[in-house]
PDB file of C-alpha atoms in Angstrom:
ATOM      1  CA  UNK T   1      -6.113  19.898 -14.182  1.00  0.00           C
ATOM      2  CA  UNK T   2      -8.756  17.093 -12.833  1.00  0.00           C
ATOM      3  CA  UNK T   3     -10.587  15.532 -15.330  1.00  0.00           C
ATOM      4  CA  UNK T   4     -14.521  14.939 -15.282  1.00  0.00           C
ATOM      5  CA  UNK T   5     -15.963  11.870 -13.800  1.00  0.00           C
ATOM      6  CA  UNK T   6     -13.850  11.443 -10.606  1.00  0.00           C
ATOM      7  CA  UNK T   7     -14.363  14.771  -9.304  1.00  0.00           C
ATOM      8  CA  UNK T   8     -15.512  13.233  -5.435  1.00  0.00           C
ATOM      9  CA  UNK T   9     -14.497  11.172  -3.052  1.00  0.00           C
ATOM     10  CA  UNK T  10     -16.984  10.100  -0.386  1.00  0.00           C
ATOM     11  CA  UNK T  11     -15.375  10.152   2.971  1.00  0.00           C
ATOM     12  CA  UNK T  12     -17.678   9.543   6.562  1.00  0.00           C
ATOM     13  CA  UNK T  13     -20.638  10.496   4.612  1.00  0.00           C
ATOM     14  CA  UNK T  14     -19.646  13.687   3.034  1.00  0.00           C
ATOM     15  CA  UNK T  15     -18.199  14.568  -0.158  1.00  0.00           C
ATOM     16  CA  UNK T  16     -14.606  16.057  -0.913  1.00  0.00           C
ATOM     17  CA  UNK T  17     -15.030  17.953  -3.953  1.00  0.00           C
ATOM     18  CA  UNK T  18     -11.596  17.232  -5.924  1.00  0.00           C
ATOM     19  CA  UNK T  19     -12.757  19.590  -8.675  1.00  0.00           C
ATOM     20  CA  UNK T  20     -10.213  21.929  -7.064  1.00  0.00           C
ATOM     21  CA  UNK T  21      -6.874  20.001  -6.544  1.00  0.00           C
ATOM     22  CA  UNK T  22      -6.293  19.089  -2.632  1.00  0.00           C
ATOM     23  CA  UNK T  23      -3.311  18.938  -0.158  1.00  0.00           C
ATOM     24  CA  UNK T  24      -2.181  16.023   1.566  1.00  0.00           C
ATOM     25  CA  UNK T  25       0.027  16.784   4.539  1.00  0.00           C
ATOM     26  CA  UNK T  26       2.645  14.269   5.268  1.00  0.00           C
ATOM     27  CA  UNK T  27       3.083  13.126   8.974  1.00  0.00           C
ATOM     28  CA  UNK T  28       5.392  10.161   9.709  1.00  0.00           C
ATOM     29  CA  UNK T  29       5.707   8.979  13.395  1.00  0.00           C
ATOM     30  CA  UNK T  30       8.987   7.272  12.435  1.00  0.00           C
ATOM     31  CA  UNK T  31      12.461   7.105  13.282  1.00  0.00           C
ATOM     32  CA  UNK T  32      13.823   6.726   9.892  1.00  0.00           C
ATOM     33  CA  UNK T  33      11.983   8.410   7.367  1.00  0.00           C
ATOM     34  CA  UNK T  34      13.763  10.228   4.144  1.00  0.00           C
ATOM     35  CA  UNK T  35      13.076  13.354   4.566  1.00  0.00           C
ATOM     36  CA  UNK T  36      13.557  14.416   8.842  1.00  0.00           C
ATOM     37  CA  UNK T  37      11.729  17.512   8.113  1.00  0.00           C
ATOM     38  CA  UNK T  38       8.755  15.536   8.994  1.00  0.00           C
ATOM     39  CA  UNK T  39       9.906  12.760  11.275  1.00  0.00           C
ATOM     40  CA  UNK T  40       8.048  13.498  14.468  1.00  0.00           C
ATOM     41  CA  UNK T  41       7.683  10.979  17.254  1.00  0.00           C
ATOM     42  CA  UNK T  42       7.311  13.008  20.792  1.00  0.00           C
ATOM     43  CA  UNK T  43       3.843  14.249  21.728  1.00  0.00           C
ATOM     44  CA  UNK T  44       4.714  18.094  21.392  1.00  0.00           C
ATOM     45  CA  UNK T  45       5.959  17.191  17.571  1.00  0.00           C
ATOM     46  CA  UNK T  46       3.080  15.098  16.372  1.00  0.00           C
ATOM     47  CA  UNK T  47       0.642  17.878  18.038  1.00  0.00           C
ATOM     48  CA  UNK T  48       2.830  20.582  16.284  1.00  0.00           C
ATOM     49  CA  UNK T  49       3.024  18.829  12.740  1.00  0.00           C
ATOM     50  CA  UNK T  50      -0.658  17.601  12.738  1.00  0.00           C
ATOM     51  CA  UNK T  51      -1.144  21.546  13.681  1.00  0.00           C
ATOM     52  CA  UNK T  52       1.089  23.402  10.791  1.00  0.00           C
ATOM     53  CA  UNK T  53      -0.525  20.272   8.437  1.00  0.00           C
ATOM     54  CA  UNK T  54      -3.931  21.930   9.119  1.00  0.00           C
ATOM     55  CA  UNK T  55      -2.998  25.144   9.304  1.00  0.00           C
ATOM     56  CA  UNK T  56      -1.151  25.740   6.012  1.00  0.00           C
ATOM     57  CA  UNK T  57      -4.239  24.289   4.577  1.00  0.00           C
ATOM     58  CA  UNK T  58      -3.982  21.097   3.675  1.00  0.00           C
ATOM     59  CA  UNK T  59      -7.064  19.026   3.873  1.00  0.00           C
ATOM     60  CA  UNK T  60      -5.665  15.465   4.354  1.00  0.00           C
ATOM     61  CA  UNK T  61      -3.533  14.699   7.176  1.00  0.00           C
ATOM     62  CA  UNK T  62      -1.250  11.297   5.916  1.00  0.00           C
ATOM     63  CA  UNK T  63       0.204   9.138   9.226  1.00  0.00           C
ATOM     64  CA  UNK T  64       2.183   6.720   8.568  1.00  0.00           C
ATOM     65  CA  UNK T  65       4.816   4.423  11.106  1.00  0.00           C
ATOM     66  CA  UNK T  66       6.257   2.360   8.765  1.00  0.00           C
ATOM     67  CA  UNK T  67       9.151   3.999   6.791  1.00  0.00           C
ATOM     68  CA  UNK T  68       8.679   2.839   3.166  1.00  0.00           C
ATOM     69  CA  UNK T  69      12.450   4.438   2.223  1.00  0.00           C
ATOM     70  CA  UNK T  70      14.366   2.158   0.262  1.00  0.00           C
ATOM     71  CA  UNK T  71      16.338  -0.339   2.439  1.00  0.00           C
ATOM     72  CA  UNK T  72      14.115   0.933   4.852  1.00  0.00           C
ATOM     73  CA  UNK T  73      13.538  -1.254   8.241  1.00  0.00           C
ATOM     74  CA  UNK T  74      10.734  -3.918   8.292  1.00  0.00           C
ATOM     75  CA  UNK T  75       9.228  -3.247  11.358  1.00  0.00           C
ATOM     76  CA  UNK T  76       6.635  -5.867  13.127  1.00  0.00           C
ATOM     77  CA  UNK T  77       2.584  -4.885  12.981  1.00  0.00           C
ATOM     78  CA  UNK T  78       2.519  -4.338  16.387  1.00  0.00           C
ATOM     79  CA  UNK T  79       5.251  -1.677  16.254  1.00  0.00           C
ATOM     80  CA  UNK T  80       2.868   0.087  13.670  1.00  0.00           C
ATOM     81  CA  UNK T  81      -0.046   0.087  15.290  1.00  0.00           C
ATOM     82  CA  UNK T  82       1.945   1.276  18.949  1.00  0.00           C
ATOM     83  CA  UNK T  83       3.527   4.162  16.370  1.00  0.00           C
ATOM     84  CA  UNK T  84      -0.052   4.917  15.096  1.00  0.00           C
ATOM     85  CA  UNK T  85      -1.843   4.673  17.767  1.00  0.00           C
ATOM     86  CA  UNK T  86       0.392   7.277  19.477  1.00  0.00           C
ATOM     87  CA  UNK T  87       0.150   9.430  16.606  1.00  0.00           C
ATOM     88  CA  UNK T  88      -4.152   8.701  15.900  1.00  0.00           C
ATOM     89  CA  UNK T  89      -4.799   9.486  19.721  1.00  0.00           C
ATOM     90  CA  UNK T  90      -3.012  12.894  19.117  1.00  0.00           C
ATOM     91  CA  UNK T  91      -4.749  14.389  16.355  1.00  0.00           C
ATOM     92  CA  UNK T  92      -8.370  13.412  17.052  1.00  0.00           C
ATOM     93  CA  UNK T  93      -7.971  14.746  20.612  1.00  0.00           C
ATOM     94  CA  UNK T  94      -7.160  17.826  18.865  1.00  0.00           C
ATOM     95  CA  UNK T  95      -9.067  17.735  15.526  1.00  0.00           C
ATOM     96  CA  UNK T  96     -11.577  15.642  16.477  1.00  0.00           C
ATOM     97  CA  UNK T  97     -12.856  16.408  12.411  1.00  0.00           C
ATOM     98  CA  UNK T  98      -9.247  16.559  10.341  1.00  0.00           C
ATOM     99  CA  UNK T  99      -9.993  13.930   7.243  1.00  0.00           C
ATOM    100  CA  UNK T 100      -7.063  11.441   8.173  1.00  0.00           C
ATOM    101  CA  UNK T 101      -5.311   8.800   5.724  1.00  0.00           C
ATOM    102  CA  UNK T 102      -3.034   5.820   7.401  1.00  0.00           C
ATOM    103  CA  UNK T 103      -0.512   4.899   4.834  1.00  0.00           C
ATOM    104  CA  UNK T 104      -0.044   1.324   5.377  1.00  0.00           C
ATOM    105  CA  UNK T 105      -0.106  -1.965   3.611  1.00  0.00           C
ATOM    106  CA  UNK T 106      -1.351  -4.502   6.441  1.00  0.00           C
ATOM    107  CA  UNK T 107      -4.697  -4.942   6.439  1.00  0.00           C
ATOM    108  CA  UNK T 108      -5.124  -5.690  10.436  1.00  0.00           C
ATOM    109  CA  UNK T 109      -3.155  -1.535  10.902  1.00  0.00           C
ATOM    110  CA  UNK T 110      -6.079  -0.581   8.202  1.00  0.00           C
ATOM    111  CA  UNK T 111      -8.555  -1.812  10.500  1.00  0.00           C
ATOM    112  CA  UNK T 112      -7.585  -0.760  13.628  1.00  0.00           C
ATOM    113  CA  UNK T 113      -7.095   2.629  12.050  1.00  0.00           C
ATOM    114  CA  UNK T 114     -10.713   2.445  10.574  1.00  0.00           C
ATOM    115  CA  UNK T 115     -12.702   1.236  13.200  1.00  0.00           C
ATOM    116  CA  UNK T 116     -10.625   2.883  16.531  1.00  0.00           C
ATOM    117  CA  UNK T 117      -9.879   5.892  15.149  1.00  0.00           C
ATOM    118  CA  UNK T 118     -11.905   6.932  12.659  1.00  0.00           C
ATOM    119  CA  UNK T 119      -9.648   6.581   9.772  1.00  0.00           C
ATOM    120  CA  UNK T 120     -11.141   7.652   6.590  1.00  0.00           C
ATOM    121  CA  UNK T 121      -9.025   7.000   3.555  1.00  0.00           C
ATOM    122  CA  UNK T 122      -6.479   3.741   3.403  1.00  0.00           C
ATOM    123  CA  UNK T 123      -2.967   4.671   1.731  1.00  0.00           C
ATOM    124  CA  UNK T 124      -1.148   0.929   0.794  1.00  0.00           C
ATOM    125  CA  UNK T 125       2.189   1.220  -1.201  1.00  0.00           C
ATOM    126  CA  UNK T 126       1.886  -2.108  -1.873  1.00  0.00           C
ATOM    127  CA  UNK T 127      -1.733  -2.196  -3.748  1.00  0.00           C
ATOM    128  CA  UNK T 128      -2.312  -5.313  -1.372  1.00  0.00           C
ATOM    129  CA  UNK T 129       0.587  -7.266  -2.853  1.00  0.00           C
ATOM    130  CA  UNK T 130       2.065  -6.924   0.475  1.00  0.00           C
ATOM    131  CA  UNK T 131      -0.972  -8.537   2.321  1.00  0.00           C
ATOM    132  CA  UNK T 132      -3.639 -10.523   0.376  1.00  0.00           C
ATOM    133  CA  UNK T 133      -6.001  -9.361   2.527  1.00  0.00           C
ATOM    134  CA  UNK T 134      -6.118  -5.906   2.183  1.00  0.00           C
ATOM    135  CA  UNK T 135      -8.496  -5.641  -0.965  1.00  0.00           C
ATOM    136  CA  UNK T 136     -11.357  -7.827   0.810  1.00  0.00           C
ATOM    137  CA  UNK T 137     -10.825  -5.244   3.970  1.00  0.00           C
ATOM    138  CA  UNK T 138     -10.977  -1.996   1.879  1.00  0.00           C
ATOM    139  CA  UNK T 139     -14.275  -3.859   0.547  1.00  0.00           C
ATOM    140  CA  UNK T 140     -15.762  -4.049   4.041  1.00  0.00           C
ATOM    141  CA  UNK T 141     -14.817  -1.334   5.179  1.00  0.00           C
ATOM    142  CA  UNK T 142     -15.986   0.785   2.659  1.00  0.00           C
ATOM    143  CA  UNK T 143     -12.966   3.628   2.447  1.00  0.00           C
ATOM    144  CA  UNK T 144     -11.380   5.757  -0.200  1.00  0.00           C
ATOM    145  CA  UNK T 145      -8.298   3.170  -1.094  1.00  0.00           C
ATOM    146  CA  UNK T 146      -5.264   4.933  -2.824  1.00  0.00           C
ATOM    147  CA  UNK T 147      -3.774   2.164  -4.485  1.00  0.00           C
ATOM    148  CA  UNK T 148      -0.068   2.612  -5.362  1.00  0.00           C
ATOM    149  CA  UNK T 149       1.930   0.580  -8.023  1.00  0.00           C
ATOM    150  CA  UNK T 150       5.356  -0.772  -6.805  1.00  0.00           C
ATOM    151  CA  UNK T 151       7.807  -2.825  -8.099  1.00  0.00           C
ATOM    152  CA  UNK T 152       9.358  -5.006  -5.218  1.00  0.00           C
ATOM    153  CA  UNK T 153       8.998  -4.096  -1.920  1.00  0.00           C
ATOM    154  CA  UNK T 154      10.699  -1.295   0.005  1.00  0.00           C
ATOM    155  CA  UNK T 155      13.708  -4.030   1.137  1.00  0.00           C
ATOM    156  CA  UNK T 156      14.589  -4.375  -2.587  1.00  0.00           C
ATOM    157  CA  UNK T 157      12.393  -2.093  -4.941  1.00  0.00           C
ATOM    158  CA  UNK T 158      15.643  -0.010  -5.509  1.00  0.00           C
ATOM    159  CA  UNK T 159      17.843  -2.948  -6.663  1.00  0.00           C
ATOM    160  CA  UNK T 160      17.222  -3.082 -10.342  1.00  0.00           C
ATOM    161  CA  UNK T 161      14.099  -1.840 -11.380  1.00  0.00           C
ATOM    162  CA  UNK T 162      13.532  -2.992 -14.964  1.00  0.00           C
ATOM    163  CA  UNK T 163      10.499  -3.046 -17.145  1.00  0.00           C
ATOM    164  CA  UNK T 164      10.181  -3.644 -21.061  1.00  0.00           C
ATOM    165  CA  UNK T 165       7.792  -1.285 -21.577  1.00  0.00           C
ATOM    166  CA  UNK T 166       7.105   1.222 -18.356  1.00  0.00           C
ATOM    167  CA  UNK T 167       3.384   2.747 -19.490  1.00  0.00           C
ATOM    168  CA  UNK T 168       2.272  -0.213 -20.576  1.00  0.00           C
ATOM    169  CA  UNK T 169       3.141  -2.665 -17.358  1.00  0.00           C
ATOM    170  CA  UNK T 170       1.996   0.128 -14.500  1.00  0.00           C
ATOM    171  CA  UNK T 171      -1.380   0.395 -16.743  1.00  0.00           C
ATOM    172  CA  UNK T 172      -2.032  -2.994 -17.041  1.00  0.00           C
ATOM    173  CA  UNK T 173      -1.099  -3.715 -13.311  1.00  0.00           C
ATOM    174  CA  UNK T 174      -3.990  -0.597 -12.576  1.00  0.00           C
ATOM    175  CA  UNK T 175      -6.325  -2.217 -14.814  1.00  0.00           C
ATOM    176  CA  UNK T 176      -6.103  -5.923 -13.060  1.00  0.00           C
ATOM    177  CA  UNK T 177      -6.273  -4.349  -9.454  1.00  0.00           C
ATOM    178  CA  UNK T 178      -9.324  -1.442 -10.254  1.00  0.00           C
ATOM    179  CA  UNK T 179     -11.563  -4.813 -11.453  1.00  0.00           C
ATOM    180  CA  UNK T 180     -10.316  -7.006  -8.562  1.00  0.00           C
ATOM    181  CA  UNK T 181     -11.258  -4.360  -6.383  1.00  0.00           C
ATOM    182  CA  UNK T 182     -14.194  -3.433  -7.768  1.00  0.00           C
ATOM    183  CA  UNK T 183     -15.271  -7.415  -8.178  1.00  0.00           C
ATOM    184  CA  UNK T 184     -15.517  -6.972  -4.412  1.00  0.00           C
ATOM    185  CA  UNK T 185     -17.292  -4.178  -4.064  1.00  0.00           C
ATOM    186  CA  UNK T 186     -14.928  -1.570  -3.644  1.00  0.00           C
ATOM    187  CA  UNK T 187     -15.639   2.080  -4.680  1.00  0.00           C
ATOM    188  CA  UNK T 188     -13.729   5.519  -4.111  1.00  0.00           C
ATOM    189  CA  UNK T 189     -10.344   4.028  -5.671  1.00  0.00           C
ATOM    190  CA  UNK T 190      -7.581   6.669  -6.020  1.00  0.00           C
ATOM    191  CA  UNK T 191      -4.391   5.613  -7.981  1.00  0.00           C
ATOM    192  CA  UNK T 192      -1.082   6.731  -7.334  1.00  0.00           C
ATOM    193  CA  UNK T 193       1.573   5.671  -9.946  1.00  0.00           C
ATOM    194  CA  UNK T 194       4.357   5.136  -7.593  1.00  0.00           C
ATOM    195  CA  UNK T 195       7.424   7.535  -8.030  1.00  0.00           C
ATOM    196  CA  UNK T 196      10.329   6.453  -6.576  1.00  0.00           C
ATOM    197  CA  UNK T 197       9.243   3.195  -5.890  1.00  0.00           C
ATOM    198  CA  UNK T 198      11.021   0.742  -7.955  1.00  0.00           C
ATOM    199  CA  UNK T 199      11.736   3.131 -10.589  1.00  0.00           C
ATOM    200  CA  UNK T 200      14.943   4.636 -12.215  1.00  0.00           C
ATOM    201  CA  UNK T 201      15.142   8.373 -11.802  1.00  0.00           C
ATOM    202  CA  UNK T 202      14.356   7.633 -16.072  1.00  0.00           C
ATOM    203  CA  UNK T 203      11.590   5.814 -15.094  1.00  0.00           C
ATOM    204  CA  UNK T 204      10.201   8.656 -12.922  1.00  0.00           C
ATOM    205  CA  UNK T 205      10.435  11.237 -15.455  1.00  0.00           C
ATOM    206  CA  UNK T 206       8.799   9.104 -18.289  1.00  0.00           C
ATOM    207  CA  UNK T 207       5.991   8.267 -15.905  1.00  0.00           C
ATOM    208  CA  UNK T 208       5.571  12.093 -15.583  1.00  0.00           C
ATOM    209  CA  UNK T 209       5.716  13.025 -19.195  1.00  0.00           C
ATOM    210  CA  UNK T 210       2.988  10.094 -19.351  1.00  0.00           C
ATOM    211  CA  UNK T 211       0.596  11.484 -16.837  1.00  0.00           C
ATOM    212  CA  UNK T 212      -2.275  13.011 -18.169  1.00  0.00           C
ATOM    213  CA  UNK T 213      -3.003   9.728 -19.844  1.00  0.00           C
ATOM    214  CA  UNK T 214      -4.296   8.059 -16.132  1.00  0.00           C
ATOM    215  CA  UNK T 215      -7.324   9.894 -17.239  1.00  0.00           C
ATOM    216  CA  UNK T 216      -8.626   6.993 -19.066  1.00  0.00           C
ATOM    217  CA  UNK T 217      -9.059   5.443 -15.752  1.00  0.00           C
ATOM    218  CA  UNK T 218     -11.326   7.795 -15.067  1.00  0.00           C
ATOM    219  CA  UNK T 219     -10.540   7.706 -11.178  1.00  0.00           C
ATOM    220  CA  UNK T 220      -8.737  10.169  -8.803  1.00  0.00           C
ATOM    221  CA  UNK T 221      -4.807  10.212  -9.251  1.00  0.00           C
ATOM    222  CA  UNK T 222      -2.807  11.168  -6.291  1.00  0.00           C
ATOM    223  CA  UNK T 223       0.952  12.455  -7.012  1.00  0.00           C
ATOM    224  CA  UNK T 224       3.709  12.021  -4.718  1.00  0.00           C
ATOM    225  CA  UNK T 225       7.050  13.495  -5.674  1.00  0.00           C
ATOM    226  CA  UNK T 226       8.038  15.509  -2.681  1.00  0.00           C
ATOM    227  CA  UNK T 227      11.860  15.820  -2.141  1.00  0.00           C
ATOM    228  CA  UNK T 228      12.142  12.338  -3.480  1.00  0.00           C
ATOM    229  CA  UNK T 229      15.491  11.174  -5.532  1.00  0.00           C
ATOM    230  CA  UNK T 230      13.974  11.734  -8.647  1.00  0.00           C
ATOM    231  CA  UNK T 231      14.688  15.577  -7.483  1.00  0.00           C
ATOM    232  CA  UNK T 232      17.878  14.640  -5.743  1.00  0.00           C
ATOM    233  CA  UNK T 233      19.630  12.438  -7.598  1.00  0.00           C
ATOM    234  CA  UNK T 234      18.949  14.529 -10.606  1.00  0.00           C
ATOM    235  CA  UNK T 235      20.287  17.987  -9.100  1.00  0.00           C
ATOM    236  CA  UNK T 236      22.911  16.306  -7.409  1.00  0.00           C
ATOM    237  CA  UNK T 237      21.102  17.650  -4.011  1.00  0.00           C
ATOM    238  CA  UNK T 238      20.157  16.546  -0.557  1.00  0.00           C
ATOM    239  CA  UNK T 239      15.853  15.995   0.119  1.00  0.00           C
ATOM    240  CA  UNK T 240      16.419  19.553   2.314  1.00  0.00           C
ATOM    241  CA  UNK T 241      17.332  20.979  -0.721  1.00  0.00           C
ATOM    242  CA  UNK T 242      14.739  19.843  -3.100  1.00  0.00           C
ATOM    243  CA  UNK T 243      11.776  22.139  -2.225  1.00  0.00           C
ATOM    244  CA  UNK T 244      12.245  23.996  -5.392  1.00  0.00           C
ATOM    245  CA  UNK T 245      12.329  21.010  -7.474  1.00  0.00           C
ATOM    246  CA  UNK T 246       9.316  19.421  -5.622  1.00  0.00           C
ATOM    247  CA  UNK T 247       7.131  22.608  -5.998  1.00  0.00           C
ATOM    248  CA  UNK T 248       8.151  22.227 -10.193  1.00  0.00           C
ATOM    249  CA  UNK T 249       6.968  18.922 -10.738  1.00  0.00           C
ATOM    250  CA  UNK T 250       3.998  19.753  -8.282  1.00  0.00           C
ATOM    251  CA  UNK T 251       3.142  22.373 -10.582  1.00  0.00           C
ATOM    252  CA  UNK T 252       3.360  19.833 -13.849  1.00  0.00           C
ATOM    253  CA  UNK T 253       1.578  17.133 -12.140  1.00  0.00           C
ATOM    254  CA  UNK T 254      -1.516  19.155 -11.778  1.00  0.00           C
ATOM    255  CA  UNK T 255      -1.379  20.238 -14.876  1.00  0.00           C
ATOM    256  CA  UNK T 256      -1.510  17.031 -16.037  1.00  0.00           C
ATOM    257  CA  UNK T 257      -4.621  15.624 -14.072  1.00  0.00           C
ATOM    258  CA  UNK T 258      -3.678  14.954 -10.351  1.00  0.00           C
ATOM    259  CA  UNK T 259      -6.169  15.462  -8.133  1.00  0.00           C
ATOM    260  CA  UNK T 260      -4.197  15.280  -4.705  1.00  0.00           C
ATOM    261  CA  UNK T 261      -0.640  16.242  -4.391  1.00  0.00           C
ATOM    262  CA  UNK T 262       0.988  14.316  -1.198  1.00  0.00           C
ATOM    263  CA  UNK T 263       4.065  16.862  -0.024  1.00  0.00           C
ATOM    264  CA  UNK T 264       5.889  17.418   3.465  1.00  0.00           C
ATOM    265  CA  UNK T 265       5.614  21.230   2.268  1.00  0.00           C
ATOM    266  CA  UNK T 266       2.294  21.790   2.802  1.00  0.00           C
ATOM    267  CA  UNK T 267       1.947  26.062   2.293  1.00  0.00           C
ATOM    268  CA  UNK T 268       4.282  25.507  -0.489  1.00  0.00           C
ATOM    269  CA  UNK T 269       1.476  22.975  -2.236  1.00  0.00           C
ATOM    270  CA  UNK T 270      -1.081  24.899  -1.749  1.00  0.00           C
ATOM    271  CA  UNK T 271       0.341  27.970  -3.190  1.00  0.00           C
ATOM    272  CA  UNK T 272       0.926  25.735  -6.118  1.00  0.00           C
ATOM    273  CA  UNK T 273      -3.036  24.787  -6.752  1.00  0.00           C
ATOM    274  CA  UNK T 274      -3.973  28.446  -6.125  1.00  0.00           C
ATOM    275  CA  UNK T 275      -1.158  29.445  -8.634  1.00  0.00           C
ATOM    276  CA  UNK T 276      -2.385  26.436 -11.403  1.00  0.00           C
ATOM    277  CA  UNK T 277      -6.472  26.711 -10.692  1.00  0.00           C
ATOM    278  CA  UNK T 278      -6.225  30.527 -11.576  1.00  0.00           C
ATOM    279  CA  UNK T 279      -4.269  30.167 -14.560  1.00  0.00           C
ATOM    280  CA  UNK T 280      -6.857  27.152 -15.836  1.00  0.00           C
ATOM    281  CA  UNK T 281      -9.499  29.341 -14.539  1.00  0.00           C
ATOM    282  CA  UNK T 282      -8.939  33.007 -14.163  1.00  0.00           C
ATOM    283  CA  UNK T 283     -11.767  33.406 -12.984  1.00  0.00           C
ATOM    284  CA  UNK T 284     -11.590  31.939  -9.620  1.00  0.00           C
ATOM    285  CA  UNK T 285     -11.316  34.014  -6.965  1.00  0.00           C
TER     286      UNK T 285
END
């Protein structure tokens, strides 16, 4: 479960209390995304995901318009921001006060997002490699940044992902970004160590039998496995059919220290911290 010493994030002024694992709700206004469960791009859908999102009780709602699938489409930053803004006009008509993250690596999109909309946590699959801007914009404007590590970029990350030694290389890449970041004057840094993202289904499953050990970070870890091919390709099933294994390595990863669990099955998730914060703690209600 979460370990002491990152147990808040500080989002618009208040505090999120991650002592209690939390939900992020995945909503992509994209034609293309991996999963089509949640692939919404007309009005009625975006109102009705951003809805069930909230509703199954999930506390973060992630948007994102750029579909970071491998050999996914590169899409131009004005398409993202006409996707987002689409998708951001939608939900804070009607939850003016949901806690939104825009999962993006451009550091213009972050800013728009931010400053428009009301934005309150940064998501970049890229960890600014993407656009050497971002880290001086997360700086300014002073947001939760969940910095994931990625080998390649969506185009390619799939190719041949190769490391000599896997632990060692994704640490060492956290440790150089965290003090870049914080050189800046960032704070409220969440890592995510990347699964699926330039990483061998082998890769994936070391990085999980590894996990607890992001502790020494001492920051907020955010896991992201849902109905990804480390699930698939491992079952030999299709991302509609990998609920069951999603909801298992859900259950692991917060067993092993993640503080936020990123899933397109949302009750599912939630179920699963219940489940895992009364068996750590029986007596929570």
């Amino acid at each position: 479960m979460p370990q002491p010493g990152c147990s808040t994030l500080l989002l618009n002024g208040h505090l999120m209390d991650l002592s209690t694992p939390q939900v992020m709700g995945i909503l992509n206004v994209t034609p293309d995304s991996f999963f089509s469960g949640c692939r919404v791009q007309a009005e009625a859908d975006i109102t009705a995901r951003a809805q069930q999102i909230l509703d199954e009780g999930a506390t973060i709602i992630d948007i994102g318009a750029y579909s970071s699938r491998p050999n996914a489409e590169h899409i131009t930053a004005d398409e993202e921001m006409r996707r987002l803004r689409t998708g951001l006009e939608i939900i804070n008509r009607n939850h003016p006060d949901a806690i939104i993250s825009v999962d993006t690596f451009r550091a213009d999109v972050a800013t728009m997002c931010v400053e428009e909309y009301g934005v309150t946590i940064i998501n970049d699959i890229a960890a600014g490699e993407m656009d050497s801007r971002m880290f001086e914009t997360v700086a300014r404007l002073k947001v939760p940044y969940i910095m994931m590590h990625m080998q390649g970029t969506p185009q390619n990350m799939q190719a041949e992902p190769h490391y000599d030694d896997l632990i060692k290389e994704v640490f060492l890449y956290f440790a150089r970004k965290v003090q870049q970041l914080r050189d800046l004057g960032a704070s409220d840094i969440i890592l995510d160590p990347g699964f699926g993202f330039g990483k061998t289904v082998e890769h994936n499953y070391e990085l999980m039998a590894h996990l607890e050990e992001f502790a020494i970070f001492e920051l907020p870890l955010l896991v992201g496995v849902s109905r990804k091919s480390m699930i698939t390709r491992l079952l030999g099933i299709t991302p509609q059919e990998a609920l069951n294994g999603t909801t298992v390595l859900n259950t692991i990863s917060l067993l092993k220290g993640a503080h936020i669990i990123r899933v397109h099955d949302v009750k599912e998730a939630v179920e699963t911290v219940r489940i895992v914060s009364k068996i750590i703690n029986p007596h929570l209600l």
